XYZ file of C-alpha atoms in Angstrom:
369
model
C -77.735 -48.740 26.771
C -76.096 -45.309 27.008
C -73.955 -46.633 29.855
C -72.839 -49.587 27.708
C -71.885 -47.264 24.866
C -69.880 -45.049 27.196
C -68.209 -48.116 28.720
C -67.297 -49.405 25.267
C -65.883 -45.989 24.353
C -63.806 -45.899 27.529
C -62.577 -49.445 26.891
C -61.658 -48.497 23.316
C -59.780 -45.424 24.558
C -58.012 -47.498 27.216
C -56.823 -50.031 24.624
C -55.669 -47.191 22.374
C -53.650 -45.687 25.221
C -52.077 -49.101 25.849
C -51.179 -49.442 22.159
C -49.511 -46.016 22.115
C -47.735 -46.681 25.421
C -46.377 -49.938 23.985
C -45.033 -48.013 20.984
C -43.124 -45.532 23.184
C -41.729 -48.133 25.575
C -37.984 -48.685 25.685
C -34.989 -46.526 24.855
C -35.516 -45.488 21.234
C -33.909 -43.012 18.898
C -36.128 -40.117 17.787
C -36.842 -41.413 14.264
C -37.604 -44.948 15.448
C -39.872 -43.589 18.187
C -41.648 -41.325 15.668
C -42.252 -44.222 13.285
C -43.508 -46.571 16.024
C -45.861 -43.940 17.482
C -47.218 -43.013 14.049
C -47.872 -46.645 13.127
C -49.634 -47.300 16.430
C -51.760 -44.127 16.520
C -52.682 -43.951 12.829
C -53.435 -47.651 12.717
C -55.608 -47.612 15.844
C -57.572 -44.511 14.786
C -58.188 -46.033 11.347
C -56.521 -43.144 9.528
C -55.040 -43.529 6.079
C -52.022 -41.197 6.027
C -49.862 -39.562 8.678
C -46.788 -37.364 9.209
C -44.561 -36.881 12.273
C -42.445 -33.761 12.838
C -39.930 -33.260 15.670
C -38.752 -29.767 16.569
C -35.045 -28.938 16.528
C -33.673 -25.410 16.903
C -37.218 -23.984 16.555
C -37.694 -25.770 13.216
C -40.026 -28.743 12.674
C -38.111 -31.589 11.001
C -39.828 -34.520 9.220
C -38.933 -37.729 11.080
C -41.542 -40.327 10.034
C -44.441 -40.942 7.645
C -47.336 -43.380 7.343
C -48.614 -44.285 3.855
C -46.989 -41.136 2.431
C -47.370 -41.359 -1.389
C -44.229 -39.398 -2.276
C -41.732 -38.412 0.430
C -39.942 -36.106 -2.019
C -42.943 -33.762 -1.955
C -43.182 -33.740 1.862
C -41.629 -30.598 3.439
C -38.574 -31.814 5.334
C -38.390 -28.664 7.481
C -41.179 -26.283 8.545
C -40.696 -23.081 10.530
C -43.090 -22.185 13.311
C -46.097 -20.417 11.817
C -45.531 -21.786 8.311
C -48.329 -23.998 6.933
C -51.037 -25.375 9.182
C -48.509 -27.704 10.819
C -46.274 -24.792 11.768
C -49.316 -22.779 12.879
C -50.469 -25.589 15.182
C -46.985 -25.681 16.733
C -46.909 -21.894 17.129
C -50.373 -21.657 18.703
C -49.919 -24.941 20.660
C -53.484 -25.849 19.669
C -54.955 -28.891 17.895
C -56.373 -28.182 14.415
C -59.284 -30.276 13.082
C -60.049 -29.775 9.373
C -62.974 -31.037 7.283
C -64.161 -30.720 3.663
C -60.640 -30.127 2.383
C -59.633 -29.248 -1.206
C -58.703 -32.040 -3.609
C -54.926 -31.590 -3.408
C -54.433 -30.856 0.301
C -53.658 -34.428 1.398
C -53.909 -37.506 -0.830
C -54.417 -41.142 0.182
C -52.899 -43.560 -2.335
C -53.060 -47.303 -2.817
C -52.029 -49.635 -5.604
C -55.516 -49.338 -7.128
C -55.861 -45.564 -7.062
C -55.968 -42.453 -4.898
C -58.442 -40.227 -3.077
C -58.286 -37.027 -1.078
C -58.270 -37.090 2.707
C -61.612 -35.559 3.705
C -60.626 -35.000 7.341
C -57.291 -33.938 8.848
C -56.190 -33.759 12.490
C -53.042 -31.782 13.424
C -51.857 -32.382 17.008
C -49.045 -30.285 18.575
C -46.945 -32.173 21.132
C -46.492 -29.743 24.033
C -44.848 -30.367 27.408
C -44.613 -27.599 30.016
C -45.517 -24.989 27.364
C -42.673 -26.160 25.104
C -43.463 -27.653 21.680
C -41.576 -30.894 21.032
C -43.229 -31.924 17.740
C -46.405 -32.179 15.638
C -48.440 -35.147 14.351
C -50.645 -34.711 11.254
C -53.136 -37.447 10.291
C -55.540 -37.688 7.366
C -58.645 -39.861 7.051
C -61.284 -40.595 4.446
C -63.896 -40.772 7.218
C -64.725 -38.281 9.994
C -62.969 -38.435 13.363
C -65.385 -39.496 16.085
C -65.528 -37.694 19.422
C -64.038 -40.826 20.987
C -61.110 -40.757 18.540
C -60.516 -37.056 19.241
C -60.606 -37.762 22.969
C -58.053 -40.559 22.572
C -55.747 -38.278 20.560
C -55.895 -35.635 23.289
C -55.211 -38.168 26.047
C -52.170 -39.825 24.454
C -50.395 -36.707 23.194
C -48.961 -35.971 26.651
C -47.293 -39.394 26.909
C -46.023 -39.116 23.340
C -44.571 -35.675 24.077
C -42.767 -36.877 27.194
C -41.376 -39.891 25.308
C -40.203 -37.644 22.458
C -38.557 -35.217 24.883
C -36.898 -38.143 26.678
C -35.567 -39.528 23.384
C -34.150 -36.110 22.504
C -32.539 -35.745 25.931
C -31.123 -39.253 25.659
C -29.660 -38.416 22.266
C -28.165 -35.171 23.577
C -26.785 -37.011 26.625
C -25.236 -39.664 24.388
C -23.611 -36.972 22.263
C -22.338 -35.261 25.412
C -20.951 -38.548 26.752
C -19.197 -39.270 23.482
C -17.803 -35.741 23.401
C -16.642 -36.056 27.021
C -15.071 -39.429 26.276
C -13.272 -37.961 23.290
C -11.996 -35.072 25.404
C -10.830 -37.498 28.106
C -8.936 -39.520 25.516
C -7.331 -36.365 24.150
C -6.382 -35.271 27.655
C -4.862 -38.690 28.311
C -2.825 -38.442 25.123
C -1.679 -34.959 26.108
C -0.846 -36.222 29.597
C 1.246 -39.043 28.158
C 2.998 -36.611 25.864
C 3.700 -34.300 28.802
C 5.099 -37.184 30.850
C 7.319 -38.160 27.966
C 8.461 -34.578 27.554
C 9.140 -34.305 31.300
C 11.278 -37.428 31.147
C 13.265 -35.972 28.305
C 13.624 -32.677 30.171
C 14.938 -34.511 33.238
C 17.526 -36.283 31.106
C 18.527 -32.992 29.561
C 18.738 -31.374 32.989
C 21.106 -34.096 34.199
C 23.223 -33.601 31.126
C 23.274 -29.843 31.684
C 24.347 -30.296 35.267
C 27.095 -32.737 34.255
C 28.995 -30.259 32.155
C 29.066 -26.523 31.476
C 30.479 -27.307 28.069
C 27.451 -29.363 27.266
C 25.293 -26.434 28.407
C 27.097 -24.101 26.020
C 26.718 -26.572 23.187
C 23.042 -27.017 23.928
C 22.557 -23.236 24.002
C 24.198 -22.981 20.610
C 22.027 -25.806 19.322
C 18.968 -24.065 20.751
C 19.844 -20.856 18.939
C 20.290 -22.842 15.760
C 16.958 -24.549 16.326
C 15.219 -21.215 16.904
C 16.650 -19.909 13.693
C 15.402 -22.976 11.843
C 11.968 -22.578 13.450
C 11.787 -18.973 12.313
C 12.676 -20.033 8.803
C 10.112 -22.825 8.908
C 7.506 -20.438 10.302
C 8.140 -18.104 7.413
C 7.788 -21.008 4.975
C 4.536 -22.113 6.657
C 3.137 -18.577 6.446
C 3.974 -18.435 2.760
C 2.310 -21.821 2.232
C -0.760 -20.709 4.181
C -1.019 -17.634 1.995
C -0.778 -19.837 -1.088
C -3.429 -22.201 0.317
C -5.757 -19.262 1.021
C -5.381 -18.066 -2.560
C -6.036 -21.582 -3.840
C -9.130 -21.851 -1.638
C -10.495 -18.648 -3.141
C -9.939 -20.087 -6.610
C -11.629 -23.362 -5.609
C -14.640 -21.516 -4.159
C -15.006 -19.524 -7.374
C -14.823 -22.713 -9.422
C -17.426 -24.285 -7.130
C -19.785 -21.344 -7.712
C -19.208 -21.620 -11.452
C -19.912 -25.363 -11.285
C -23.086 -24.777 -9.263
C -24.319 -22.250 -11.840
C -23.483 -24.659 -14.659
C -25.361 -27.460 -12.877
C -28.374 -25.196 -12.466
C -28.398 -24.358 -16.181
C -28.068 -28.074 -16.975
C -30.989 -28.970 -14.712
C -33.195 -26.263 -16.219
C -32.249 -27.401 -19.726
C -33.052 -31.047 -18.910
C -36.379 -30.062 -17.353
C -37.388 -28.044 -20.421
C -36.141 -30.657 -22.898
C -37.855 -33.510 -21.026
C -41.136 -31.606 -21.139
C -40.778 -30.882 -24.854
C -40.008 -34.544 -25.616
C -43.077 -35.916 -23.849
C -45.644 -34.440 -26.273
C -44.307 -35.987 -29.512
C -43.405 -39.192 -27.679
C -46.966 -39.606 -26.404
C -48.201 -39.170 -29.970
C -45.765 -41.836 -31.145
C -46.946 -44.203 -28.404
C -50.599 -43.664 -29.307
C -50.015 -44.161 -33.035
C -47.800 -47.215 -32.481
C -50.440 -48.768 -30.239
C -53.163 -48.155 -32.827
C -50.949 -49.669 -35.526
C -50.115 -52.690 -33.353
C -53.849 -53.324 -32.782
C -54.280 -53.523 -36.617
C -57.992 -52.847 -36.319
C -58.513 -52.600 -40.094
C -56.368 -55.708 -40.721
C -54.355 -53.835 -43.339
C -50.917 -54.611 -41.846
C -48.910 -57.794 -42.101
C -47.651 -59.581 -38.971
C -44.145 -58.209 -39.374
C -45.461 -54.632 -39.520
C -47.548 -55.229 -36.401
C -44.446 -56.555 -34.651
C -42.544 -53.406 -35.682
C -45.306 -51.253 -34.201
C -45.172 -53.233 -30.951
C -41.394 -52.762 -30.756
C -41.859 -49.011 -31.272
C -44.486 -48.895 -28.533
C -42.351 -50.904 -26.082
C -39.269 -48.795 -26.718
C -41.329 -45.611 -26.476
C -42.741 -46.644 -23.093
C -39.233 -47.309 -21.815
C -38.075 -43.938 -23.105
C -41.111 -42.218 -21.560
C -40.304 -43.726 -18.141
C -36.704 -42.568 -18.472
C -37.838 -39.067 -19.473
C -40.196 -38.951 -16.470
C -37.320 -39.827 -14.146
C -35.058 -37.229 -15.761
C -37.870 -34.662 -15.535
C -38.398 -35.320 -11.806
C -34.677 -35.169 -11.017
C -34.086 -32.066 -13.088
C -37.079 -30.295 -11.565
C -35.820 -31.051 -8.071
C -32.295 -29.829 -8.925
C -33.676 -26.692 -10.563
C -36.023 -26.001 -7.643
C -39.124 -26.217 -9.844
C -40.909 -29.034 -8.026
C -43.731 -26.982 -6.465
C -47.529 -26.990 -6.346
C -49.567 -24.720 -8.607
C -53.181 -23.788 -7.857
C -55.377 -23.132 -10.915
C -59.112 -22.893 -11.580
C -60.432 -25.756 -13.708
C -63.870 -26.571 -15.076
C -65.673 -29.819 -14.353
C -66.133 -30.350 -18.078
C -62.373 -30.264 -18.632
C -61.850 -32.773 -15.826
C -64.443 -35.129 -17.334
C -62.881 -34.771 -20.771
C -59.402 -35.524 -19.385
C -60.722 -38.598 -17.569
C -62.406 -39.831 -20.735
C -59.227 -39.303 -22.739
C -57.196 -41.125 -20.105
C -59.396 -44.131 -19.329
C -61.540 -44.681 -22.449
C -58.715 -46.352 -24.451
C -57.870 -48.587 -21.488
C -61.534 -49.520 -20.948
C -61.941 -50.215 -24.625
C -58.841 -52.386 -24.585
C -60.204 -54.353 -21.606
C -63.659 -54.675 -23.186
C -65.294 -52.605 -20.446
C -67.948 -49.895 -20.591
C -66.627 -46.573 -19.283
C -69.164 -43.830 -18.542
C -69.024 -40.649 -16.468
C -72.283 -39.270 -15.040
C -72.715 -35.682 -13.904
C -75.607 -34.538 -11.712
C -77.717 -31.768 -13.140
C -77.085 -29.475 -10.163
C -73.277 -29.637 -10.487
């Protein structure tokens, strides 16, 4: 029986390796490769969320995500040593985490969300050089077989990622070389044209000394004009430099003004939410007409207020998110909270909905919590 289990594990690992190898097959760009690998590996391991980072200039850059709830909150760039992802890349060692805090990594679906209980961070290393990092979160523990599969496929993934990067760099080099060749060809054609003109001029110079004298006089005149034009160009360049300084100052002033605007919108949006939520609650209670003391027209007015308020609340939420991002205020805050406050917040949030749906909503707390 033990032999059968081991054989099944080996067969499962073999199929997983085939799935990952299929995802890295072909000539793919880095982001497409990252997405295909993440879909194959996360899906086969039964994980619920995943992130893929590729290193560029010693900085980990976000290239793909799997079931990421909000990409705006995902760090787009991570330096080596920063966060657990950067630490895994720096140490070149896999990190396996369990019993994580509530807000470390969240798994979301249309019905709700839950924290990822287990996280696996895999550095992609080839010949002692880090090429990227894969981070995966799961609601269930990683089995030894799953960990073994992750270790076995990371080498192939790393080589594929390095190959994709080299292919991209080679393509850029080829395009640059092609551009240089085209420029050289243009210069060559211009030189040939100039040589033809010089030959014609040489024949004319040989034909007559008078023509040579005239051409010398014309050349002196041309040089004088060039000097005058050079002086004009220098004056224009000086004027352009002064204008650039003015433009840069105006740009800094505009940036500061934008920052003040974003901070103002963030503060105003936050201040508007509290009274608006009260209006929504009161309008909903009025529209329900529990005491039957309102006429149909008044109930309709209350429903219009509630509908308009919900639309305004959604707009305020969007403005709040955008303004927070512009103002650089979109960050995580860690605070101590009591279980009683959490229960009270949940009751306040879901009790009206449960009541509206005709459902019983209860929260039980063990005595030892």
